[in-house]
GROMACS .gro file of C-alpha atoms in nm:
model
  422
    1MET     CA    1   4.876   1.234   0.075
    2LYS     CA    2   5.136   1.501   0.219
    3LYS     CA    3   5.333   1.560  -0.067
    4LEU     CA    4   5.082   1.503  -0.320
    5PHE     CA    5   4.845   1.760  -0.179
    6LEU     CA    6   5.095   2.014  -0.140
    7PHE     CA    7   5.249   1.995  -0.469
    8THR     CA    8   4.905   2.022  -0.621
    9LEU     CA    9   4.826   2.307  -0.391
   10LEU     CA   10   5.090   2.494  -0.520
   11CYS     CA   11   5.042   2.383  -0.857
   12VAL     CA   12   4.721   2.530  -0.806
   13ILE     CA   13   4.863   2.926  -0.707
   14THR     CA   14   5.109   2.879  -0.944
   15MET     CA   15   4.836   2.841  -1.232
   16THR     CA   16   4.589   3.026  -1.063
   17THR     CA   17   4.744   3.352  -1.084
   18GLN     CA   18   4.887   3.303  -1.462
   19ALA     CA   19   4.455   3.200  -1.512
   20GLN     CA   20   4.369   3.556  -1.353
   21THR     CA   21   4.607   3.703  -1.664
   22ASN     CA   22   4.541   3.494  -1.946
   23LEU     CA   23   4.238   3.228  -1.855
   24SER     CA   24   4.110   3.085  -2.206
   25ASP     CA   25   4.505   3.064  -2.364
   26TYR     CA   26   4.558   2.865  -1.968
   27LEU     CA   27   4.265   2.669  -2.015
   28THR     CA   28   4.235   2.567  -2.318
   29LYS     CA   29   4.618   2.411  -2.298
   30ARG     CA   30   4.525   2.194  -2.069
   31MET     CA   31   4.153   2.000  -2.172
   32PRO     CA   32   4.127   1.660  -2.040
   33LYS     CA   33   4.007   1.459  -2.281
   34ARG     CA   34   3.836   1.266  -2.064
   35GLU     CA   35   3.680   1.447  -1.741
   36THR     CA   36   3.302   1.413  -1.540
   37ARG     CA   37   3.114   1.673  -1.496
   38ALA     CA   38   2.784   1.685  -1.371
   39VAL     CA   39   2.530   1.863  -1.227
   40TRP     CA   40   2.251   1.679  -1.018
   41LEU     CA   41   1.958   1.750  -1.101
   42THR     CA   42   1.726   1.735  -0.830
   43THR     CA   43   1.355   1.628  -0.883
   44LEU     CA   44   1.236   1.620  -0.505
   45ALA     CA   45   0.944   1.904  -0.467
   46SER     CA   46   1.074   1.998  -0.761
   47LEU     CA   47   1.342   2.177  -0.618
   48ASP     CA   48   1.514   2.221  -0.991
   49TRP     CA   49   1.257   2.020  -1.215
   50PRO     CA   50   0.979   1.937  -1.277
   51LYS     CA   51   0.787   2.320  -1.162
   52ASN     CA   52   0.502   2.255  -1.458
   53TYR     CA   53   0.308   1.970  -1.316
   54ALA     CA   54   0.183   1.731  -1.590
   55ARG     CA   55  -0.161   1.652  -1.616
   56SER     CA   56  -0.281   1.775  -1.995
   57GLU     CA   57  -0.059   1.741  -2.336
   58GLU     CA   58   0.012   2.116  -2.344
   59SER     CA   59   0.149   2.054  -1.929
   60ILE     CA   60   0.361   1.797  -2.034
   61LYS     CA   61   0.506   2.003  -2.326
   62LEU     CA   62   0.545   2.304  -2.126
   63GLN     CA   63   0.763   1.981  -1.881
   64LYS     CA   64   0.923   1.921  -2.156
   65GLN     CA   65   1.066   2.178  -2.309
   66GLU     CA   66   1.127   2.284  -1.901
   67LEU     CA   67   1.405   2.009  -1.877
   68ILE     CA   68   1.550   2.125  -2.253
   69ASP     CA   69   1.617   2.353  -2.150
   70ILE     CA   70   1.760   2.275  -1.926
   71LEU     CA   71   2.009   2.031  -2.088
   72ASP     CA   72   2.049   2.293  -2.341
   73LYS     CA   73   2.216   2.547  -2.059
   74TYR     CA   74   2.463   2.194  -1.992
   75GLN     CA   75   2.533   2.190  -2.368
   76LYS     CA   76   2.642   2.455  -2.366
   77ALA     CA   77   2.888   2.439  -2.039
   78ASN     CA   78   3.017   2.104  -2.216
   79ILE     CA   79   2.858   1.906  -1.910
   80ASN     CA   80   2.876   1.567  -2.011
   81THR     CA   81   2.718   1.333  -1.737
   82VAL     CA   82   2.330   1.411  -1.531
   83LEU     CA   83   2.289   1.261  -1.235
   84LEU     CA   84   1.883   1.271  -1.224
   85GLN     CA   85   1.648   1.175  -0.934
   86ALA     CA   86   1.514   0.930  -1.048
   87ARG     CA   87   1.382   0.780  -0.712
   88VAL     CA   88   1.314   1.060  -0.526
   89ARG     CA   89   1.091   0.900  -0.127
   90ALA     CA   90   1.064   0.585  -0.173
   91ALA     CA   91   0.831   0.701  -0.554
   92THR     CA   92   0.964   0.730  -0.951
   93ILE     CA   93   0.980   0.918  -1.169
   94TYR     CA   94   0.879   0.657  -1.399
   95PRO     CA   95   0.656   0.407  -1.407
   96SER     CA   96   0.701   0.168  -1.227
   97ASP     CA   97   0.605  -0.169  -1.099
   98ILE     CA   98   0.668  -0.146  -0.777
   99GLU     CA   99   0.735   0.202  -0.667
  100PRO     CA  100   0.488   0.452  -0.659
  101TRP     CA  101   0.430   0.799  -0.885
  102ASP     CA  102   0.654   1.116  -0.666
  103GLN     CA  103   0.463   1.409  -0.700
  104CYS     CA  104   0.683   1.601  -0.860
  105ILE     CA  105   0.549   1.471  -1.223
  106THR     CA  106   0.164   1.530  -1.146
  107GLY     CA  107   0.147   1.741  -0.811
  108VAL     CA  108  -0.018   1.449  -0.701
  109GLU     CA  109   0.074   1.132  -0.498
  110GLY     CA  110   0.052   0.771  -0.696
  111ARG     CA  111  -0.087   0.937  -1.026
  112ALA     CA  112   0.084   0.931  -1.341
  113PRO     CA  113   0.092   1.134  -1.615
  114GLY     CA  114  -0.107   1.014  -1.886
  115TYR     CA  115  -0.032   1.048  -2.297
  116GLY     CA  116   0.225   0.816  -2.288
  117TYR     CA  117   0.459   1.022  -2.145
  118ASP     CA  118   0.713   0.855  -1.980
  119PRO     CA  119   0.990   1.175  -1.815
  120LEU     CA  120   1.265   0.924  -1.784
  121GLY     CA  121   1.254   0.737  -2.057
  122PHE     CA  122   1.207   1.150  -2.290
  123ALA     CA  123   1.561   1.217  -1.990
  124VAL     CA  124   1.764   0.950  -2.119
  125GLU     CA  125   1.667   1.045  -2.556
  126GLU     CA  126   1.676   1.408  -2.420
  127CYS     CA  127   2.048   1.361  -2.314
  128HIS     CA  128   2.155   1.192  -2.532
  129LYS     CA  129   2.027   1.347  -2.870
  130ARG     CA  130   2.351   1.569  -2.668
  131GLY     CA  131   2.603   1.311  -2.673
  132MET     CA  132   2.559   1.363  -2.271
  133GLU     CA  133   2.521   1.038  -2.037
  134ILE     CA  134   2.271   1.046  -1.760
  135HIS     CA  135   2.326   0.900  -1.460
  136ALA     CA  136   1.971   0.749  -1.212
  137TRP     CA  137   2.007   0.889  -0.894
  138ILE     CA  138   1.825   0.703  -0.653
  139ALA     CA  139   1.760   0.772  -0.262
  140THR     CA  140   1.855   0.503  -0.108
  141ILE     CA  141   1.750   0.542   0.259
  142PRO     CA  142   1.506   0.805   0.334
  143VAL     CA  143   1.121   0.680   0.197
  144GLY     CA  144   1.007   1.032   0.291
  145ALA     CA  145   0.689   1.095   0.605
  146LYS     CA  146   0.603   0.870   0.711
  147ASN     CA  147   0.270   0.922   0.636
  148SER     CA  148   0.347   0.937   0.206
  149LEU     CA  149   0.187   0.675  -0.046
  150GLY     CA  150   0.577   0.587  -0.061
  151CYS     CA  151   0.610   0.473   0.325
  152ARG     CA  152   0.320   0.343   0.371
  153THR     CA  153   0.293   0.128   0.086
  154LEU     CA  154   0.680  -0.066   0.255
  155MET     CA  155   0.478  -0.018   0.516
  156LYS     CA  156   0.189  -0.287   0.414
  157LYS     CA  157   0.458  -0.506   0.234
  158GLY     CA  158   0.603  -0.524   0.581
  159PHE     CA  159   0.962  -0.319   0.561
  160ARG     CA  160   1.090  -0.182   0.918
  161ILE     CA  161   1.146   0.151   0.876
  162ARG     CA  162   1.232   0.415   1.178
  163ASN     CA  163   1.063   0.766   1.173
  164PHE     CA  164   1.227   1.028   1.286
  165SER     CA  165   1.176   1.450   1.279
  166THR     CA  166   1.421   1.468   0.955
  167GLY     CA  167   1.131   1.176   0.772
  168SER     CA  168   1.134   0.801   0.738
  169TYR     CA  169   1.419   0.576   0.678
  170LEU     CA  170   1.405   0.228   0.611
  171ASP     CA  171   1.614   0.010   0.821
  172PRO     CA  172   1.931  -0.109   0.719
  173ALA     CA  173   2.002  -0.472   0.934
  174ASP     CA  174   1.655  -0.573   0.829
  175PRO     CA  175   1.735  -0.795   0.544
  176SER     CA  176   1.498  -0.726   0.275
  177VAL     CA  177   1.615  -0.430   0.212
  178ALA     CA  178   1.944  -0.511  -0.039
  179PRO     CA  179   1.661  -0.730  -0.297
  180TYR     CA  180   1.367  -0.399  -0.285
  181LEU     CA  181   1.701  -0.185  -0.393
  182ALA     CA  182   1.882  -0.365  -0.607
  183SER     CA  183   1.501  -0.433  -0.797
  184ILE     CA  184   1.472  -0.113  -0.831
  185CYS     CA  185   1.779  -0.094  -0.985
  186GLY     CA  186   1.732  -0.352  -1.183
  187GLU     CA  187   1.392  -0.218  -1.351
  188ILE     CA  188   1.547   0.095  -1.401
  189VAL     CA  189   1.828  -0.033  -1.617
  190ARG     CA  190   1.564  -0.305  -1.770
  191LYS     CA  191   1.379  -0.084  -1.886
  192TYR     CA  192   1.590   0.206  -2.002
  193ASP     CA  193   1.940   0.378  -2.190
  194VAL     CA  194   2.071   0.484  -1.834
  195ASP     CA  195   2.445   0.565  -1.846
  196GLY     CA  196   2.497   0.453  -1.511
  197ILE     CA  197   2.333   0.362  -1.163
  198ASN     CA  198   2.427   0.659  -0.868
  199LEU     CA  199   2.284   0.599  -0.494
  200ASP     CA  200   2.261   0.874  -0.324
  201TYR     CA  201   2.222   0.846   0.077
  202ILE     CA  202   2.380   0.488   0.111
  203ARG     CA  203   2.398   0.494   0.499
  204TYR     CA  204   2.283   0.473   0.872
  205PRO     CA  205   2.028   0.810   0.873
  206ASP     CA  206   2.246   1.109   1.105
  207GLY     CA  207   2.000   1.063   1.367
  208TRP     CA  208   1.977   0.700   1.422
  209PRO     CA  209   2.129   0.582   1.766
  210ARG     CA  210   2.442   0.495   1.824
  211PRO     CA  211   2.567   0.135   1.838
  212SER     CA  212   2.464  -0.098   2.070
  213TYR     CA  213   2.645  -0.366   2.104
  214ARG     CA  214   2.325  -0.506   2.196
  215ASP     CA  215   2.210  -0.830   1.907
  216GLY     CA  216   2.557  -0.789   1.707
  217ASP     CA  217   2.467  -0.413   1.589
  218THR     CA  218   2.790  -0.293   1.649
  219PRO     CA  219   3.007  -0.008   1.360
  220ASP     CA  220   3.117  -0.378   1.220
  221GLN     CA  221   2.818  -0.485   1.178
  222ARG     CA  222   2.619  -0.164   1.068
  223ARG     CA  223   2.929  -0.191   0.812
  224SER     CA  224   2.847  -0.498   0.647
  225ASN     CA  225   2.501  -0.431   0.636
  226ILE     CA  226   2.537  -0.118   0.352
  227THR     CA  227   2.835  -0.325   0.212
  228ALA     CA  228   2.524  -0.576   0.162
  229ILE     CA  229   2.301  -0.346  -0.027
  230VAL     CA  230   2.536  -0.213  -0.248
  231ARG     CA  231   2.716  -0.576  -0.328
  232ALA     CA  232   2.312  -0.622  -0.422
  233ILE     CA  233   2.255  -0.365  -0.623
  234HIS     CA  234   2.600  -0.396  -0.821
  235ASP     CA  235   2.548  -0.776  -0.856
  236GLU     CA  236   2.235  -0.695  -1.010
  237VAL     CA  237   2.215  -0.388  -1.235
  238LYS     CA  238   2.594  -0.615  -1.365
  239ALA     CA  239   2.414  -0.912  -1.450
  240ILE     CA  240   2.175  -0.661  -1.657
  241LYS     CA  241   2.429  -0.392  -1.812
  242PRO     CA  242   2.762  -0.488  -1.705
  243TRP     CA  243   2.866  -0.140  -1.817
  244VAL     CA  244   2.627   0.030  -1.677
  245LYS     CA  245   2.848   0.266  -1.434
  246MET     CA  246   2.733   0.285  -1.094
  247SER     CA  247   2.838   0.446  -0.842
  248CYS     CA  248   2.773   0.687  -0.481
  249SER     CA  249   2.759   1.026  -0.338
  250PRO     CA  250   2.949   0.943   0.034
  251ILE     CA  251   2.989   1.200   0.255
  252GLY     CA  252   3.291   1.420   0.180
  253LYS     CA  253   3.552   1.254   0.495
  254HIS     CA  254   3.570   0.905   0.434
  255ALA     CA  255   3.737   0.981   0.746
  256ASP     CA  256   3.996   1.123   1.004
  257LEU     CA  257   4.348   1.180   0.848
  258SER     CA  258   4.631   1.179   1.019
  259ARG     CA  259   4.658   1.562   0.993
  260TYR     CA  260   4.360   1.634   0.917
  261SER     CA  261   4.003   1.555   1.169
  262SER     CA  262   3.689   1.564   1.058
  263LYS     CA  263   3.504   1.718   1.296
  264ASN     CA  264   3.305   1.453   1.407
  265PHE     CA  265   3.119   1.359   1.105
  266ASN     CA  266   3.309   1.145   0.830
  267ALA     CA  267   3.135   0.853   0.586
  268HIS     CA  268   3.357   0.518   0.697
  269ASP     CA  269   3.238   0.594   1.139
  270ARG     CA  270   2.971   0.816   1.135
  271VAL     CA  271   2.702   0.658   0.923
  272SER     CA  272   2.848   0.363   0.810
  273GLN     CA  273   2.931   0.351   0.387
  274GLU     CA  274   3.263   0.195   0.383
  275ALA     CA  275   3.296   0.339  -0.024
  276GLN     CA  276   3.649   0.317  -0.040
  277GLU     CA  277   3.654  -0.012  -0.003
  278TRP     CA  278   3.426  -0.051  -0.255
  279MET     CA  279   3.616   0.046  -0.465
  280ARG     CA  280   3.905  -0.181  -0.324
  281LEU     CA  281   3.613  -0.448  -0.410
  282GLY     CA  282   3.447  -0.344  -0.762
  283LEU     CA  283   3.096  -0.294  -0.684
  284MET     CA  284   3.190   0.123  -0.712
  285ASP     CA  285   3.349   0.257  -1.104
  286GLN     CA  286   3.308   0.633  -0.962
  287LEU     CA  287   3.243   0.793  -0.645
  288TYR     CA  288   3.054   1.131  -0.629
  289PRO     CA  289   3.191   1.261  -0.213
  290MET     CA  290   2.991   1.565  -0.059
  291GLN     CA  291   3.293   1.765  -0.106
  292TYR     CA  292   3.000   2.079   0.067
  293PHE     CA  293   3.327   2.231   0.268
  294ARG     CA  294   3.579   2.476   0.213
  295GLY     CA  295   3.996   2.469   0.289
  296ASP     CA  296   4.164   2.239   0.479
  297ASN     CA  297   3.828   2.044   0.567
  298TYR     CA  298   3.821   1.967   0.131
  299TYR     CA  299   4.207   1.947   0.018
  300PRO     CA  300   4.363   1.721   0.221
  301PHE     CA  301   4.057   1.478   0.164
  302VAL     CA  302   3.997   1.524  -0.228
  303ALA     CA  303   4.366   1.389  -0.208
  304ASP     CA  304   4.259   1.121   0.041
  305TRP     CA  305   4.029   1.041  -0.220
  306VAL     CA  306   4.244   0.992  -0.500
  307GLU     CA  307   4.514   0.808  -0.374
  308ASN     CA  308   4.202   0.531  -0.235
  309ALA     CA  309   4.055   0.488  -0.519
  310TYR     CA  310   4.170   0.197  -0.625
  311LYS     CA  311   4.226   0.287  -1.038
  312ARG     CA  312   3.841   0.421  -0.966
  313GLU     CA  313   3.693   0.769  -1.073
  314ILE     CA  314   3.667   0.997  -0.854
  315VAL     CA  315   3.417   1.284  -0.890
  316THR     CA  316   3.407   1.595  -0.645
  317GLY     CA  317   3.055   1.690  -0.575
  318LEU     CA  318   3.066   2.113  -0.507
  319GLY     CA  319   2.904   2.253  -0.242
  320THR     CA  320   2.757   2.504  -0.568
  321TYR     CA  321   2.453   2.600  -0.386
  322PHE     CA  322   2.671   2.788  -0.132
  323LEU     CA  323   2.658   3.044  -0.376
  324ASP     CA  324   2.353   3.140  -0.228
  325PRO     CA  325   2.351   3.406   0.007
  326ARG     CA  326   2.037   3.252   0.135
  327GLU     CA  327   2.255   2.910   0.189
  328GLY     CA  328   2.594   3.032   0.270
  329ASN     CA  329   2.926   3.280   0.212
  330TRP     CA  330   3.101   3.125   0.007
  331THR     CA  331   3.220   3.367  -0.254
  332LEU     CA  332   3.308   3.235  -0.644
  333GLY     CA  333   3.690   3.159  -0.590
  334ASP     CA  334   3.611   2.896  -0.301
  335LEU     CA  335   3.447   2.682  -0.555
  336THR     CA  336   3.684   2.723  -0.827
  337ARG     CA  337   3.962   2.665  -0.639
  338GLN     CA  338   3.797   2.372  -0.584
  339MET     CA  339   3.776   2.309  -0.924
  340TYR     CA  340   4.121   2.403  -1.033
  341VAL     CA  341   4.300   2.185  -0.784
  342SER     CA  342   4.109   1.922  -0.886
  343ARG     CA  343   4.113   1.898  -1.296
  344ASP     CA  344   4.466   1.907  -1.165
  345LEU     CA  345   4.423   1.593  -0.951
  346GLY     CA  346   4.311   1.403  -1.250
  347VAL     CA  347   3.913   1.437  -1.105
  348GLY     CA  348   3.600   1.574  -1.224
  349HIS     CA  349   3.322   1.781  -1.144
  350ALA     CA  350   2.989   1.733  -1.052
  351HIS     CA  351   2.724   2.061  -0.854
  352PHE     CA  352   2.474   2.045  -0.627
  353ARG     CA  353   2.200   2.127  -0.733
  354SER     CA  354   2.132   2.215  -1.062
  355TYR     CA  355   1.986   2.557  -1.024
  356PHE     CA  356   2.185   2.738  -0.835
  357LEU     CA  357   2.446   2.606  -1.154
  358THR     CA  358   2.189   2.733  -1.431
  359ALA     CA  359   2.089   3.053  -1.254
  360ASN     CA  360   2.483   3.183  -1.277
  361LYS     CA  361   2.462   3.198  -0.886
  362GLN     CA  362   2.790   3.456  -0.922
  363GLY     CA  363   2.864   3.393  -1.261
  364VAL     CA  364   2.986   3.069  -1.127
  365TYR     CA  365   2.777   2.928  -1.512
  366ASP     CA  366   3.010   3.171  -1.713
  367PHE     CA  367   3.288   2.980  -1.519
  368GLU     CA  368   3.189   2.670  -1.626
  369LYS     CA  369   3.203   2.757  -1.966
  370GLN     CA  370   3.506   2.875  -1.945
  371PHE     CA  371   3.670   2.641  -1.800
  372ASN     CA  372   3.449   2.344  -2.031
  373ALA     CA  373   3.645   2.546  -2.337
  374THR     CA  374   3.673   2.212  -2.479
  375LEU     CA  375   3.433   1.975  -2.514
  376SER     CA  376   3.572   1.659  -2.301
  377LEU     CA  377   3.463   1.275  -2.312
  378PRO     CA  378   3.323   1.084  -1.997
  379HIS     CA  379   3.590   0.805  -1.843
  380LYS     CA  380   3.610   0.491  -1.939
  381MET     CA  381   3.487   0.193  -1.653
  382GLN     CA  382   3.846   0.043  -1.486
  383GLY     CA  383   3.856  -0.350  -1.602
  384VAL     CA  384   3.566  -0.325  -1.854
  385VAL     CA  385   3.516  -0.403  -2.167
  386SER     CA  386   3.275  -0.220  -2.361
  387THR     CA  387   3.023  -0.338  -2.578
  388ALA     CA  388   3.033  -0.007  -2.791
  389ALA     CA  389   3.125   0.030  -3.154
  390MET     CA  390   3.524   0.058  -3.167
  391PRO     CA  391   3.593   0.492  -3.247
  392TYR     CA  392   3.602   0.506  -3.632
  393ALA     CA  393   3.947   0.762  -3.764
  394VAL     CA  394   3.815   1.004  -3.997
  395ASN     CA  395   3.977   0.952  -4.355
  396SER     CA  396   3.839   1.074  -4.647
  397SER     CA  397   3.570   0.840  -4.704
  398LEU     CA  398   3.429   0.893  -4.428
  399VAL     CA  399   3.435   1.312  -4.579
  400GLU     CA  400   3.203   1.466  -4.790
  401ARG     CA  401   3.273   1.843  -4.830
  402ARG     CA  402   3.083   2.049  -5.005
  403GLU     CA  403   3.038   2.331  -5.204
  404ASP     CA  404   2.906   2.599  -4.892
  405LYS     CA  405   3.209   2.466  -4.750
  406SER     CA  406   3.127   2.243  -4.498
  407VAL     CA  407   3.228   1.925  -4.409
  408ILE     CA  408   2.979   1.604  -4.409
  409LEU     CA  409   3.040   1.237  -4.205
  410ARG     CA  410   2.885   0.927  -4.358
  411TRP     CA  411   2.976   0.595  -4.169
  412LYS     CA  412   2.742   0.309  -4.099
  413ALA     CA  413   2.633   0.318  -3.762
  414VAL     CA  414   2.654   0.052  -3.521
  415THR     CA  415   2.547   0.173  -3.247
  416PRO     CA  416   2.267   0.450  -3.176
  417TYR     CA  417   2.476   0.842  -3.103
  418TYR     CA  418   2.752   0.885  -3.159
  419ASN     CA  419   3.040   1.169  -3.029
  420ILE     CA  420   3.257   1.356  -3.243
  421TYR     CA  421   3.601   1.479  -3.142
  422ALA     CA  422   3.940   1.569  -3.175
   0.00000   0.00000   0.00000
């Protein structure tokens, strides 16, 4: 790991100097054919979307247009993956048979927008129109305030709920949690042509008491509890559509490294996430570690994720929100250096969160467009044979040349959407 990290860091220093003199030429030469370029699109409290409540046909149009405008910005920056928060806090942005509507859609808990409007269905359609993957982002353990409709509904169903100052949470030791969360993910995969399921907060909450070592409450048992939930969701999703990508967003540092400390906050020991083990077991196709750190708190740990990926994909989660002075004191250079490193390691990137990217904080959106000078395809899944049609090689039989010098490609459609690339 030391040799890999030091070599990469030297490369980054060199290429950063070169990039300052000829950014577009450098980036064009280094464009990968496959690279996940993602954004977390947050619906919690309408932080990113929607800003307009859907209460009438006219307001539904406004809500839809908001999303269209956001996706158009992504497309111009060659973003290819959208992580849309579909389950917020025990409430959803789609018509569910299991949980109530989240208030972000209409402004009222449990209220449907009506008029046949399905926000998640609309988002899937619009993302695919633009050649983007859409992954349903699922907040798993948090269930909101204890008086919220979603939390009250779960309590009526008999789930064990723990209340803290930060909100209410499912108890991962409750054996009914795993099949319940699996049923929610299964419902989404059955109803929608999503490309992935992204599990958020699949861990023990920050304020949870330390293991008591009574009645089986040990660190190993806690990790086993979380892994059981992950396995149940994986098995449900893959039984329905094996090509749907399974991913999660673990804490950005898996564990202490031999030379670098996680400073008492890591995935494995503090919150019982065995994300690297999930990759080894094939329970995850991708990881989006939330690496909202700088310097020695970032670079050694991104290399650690890569070296323990078991040939599966790592997409580094970027703390883009820290570019806003109300959130942190990062400079654009702090973020762009991380993006250079990630690309050199063959790692994709995901911005947290949408607003801070599209609002172009410190010029980050402008840089994203330059950094993604050409289109890239999302990564394929390891060990999965896709049911999609094999790529066509463009030849004269597919090409129609027109008098205005434009070209039309025609072929027999096997799947609904195609990407055209060289």
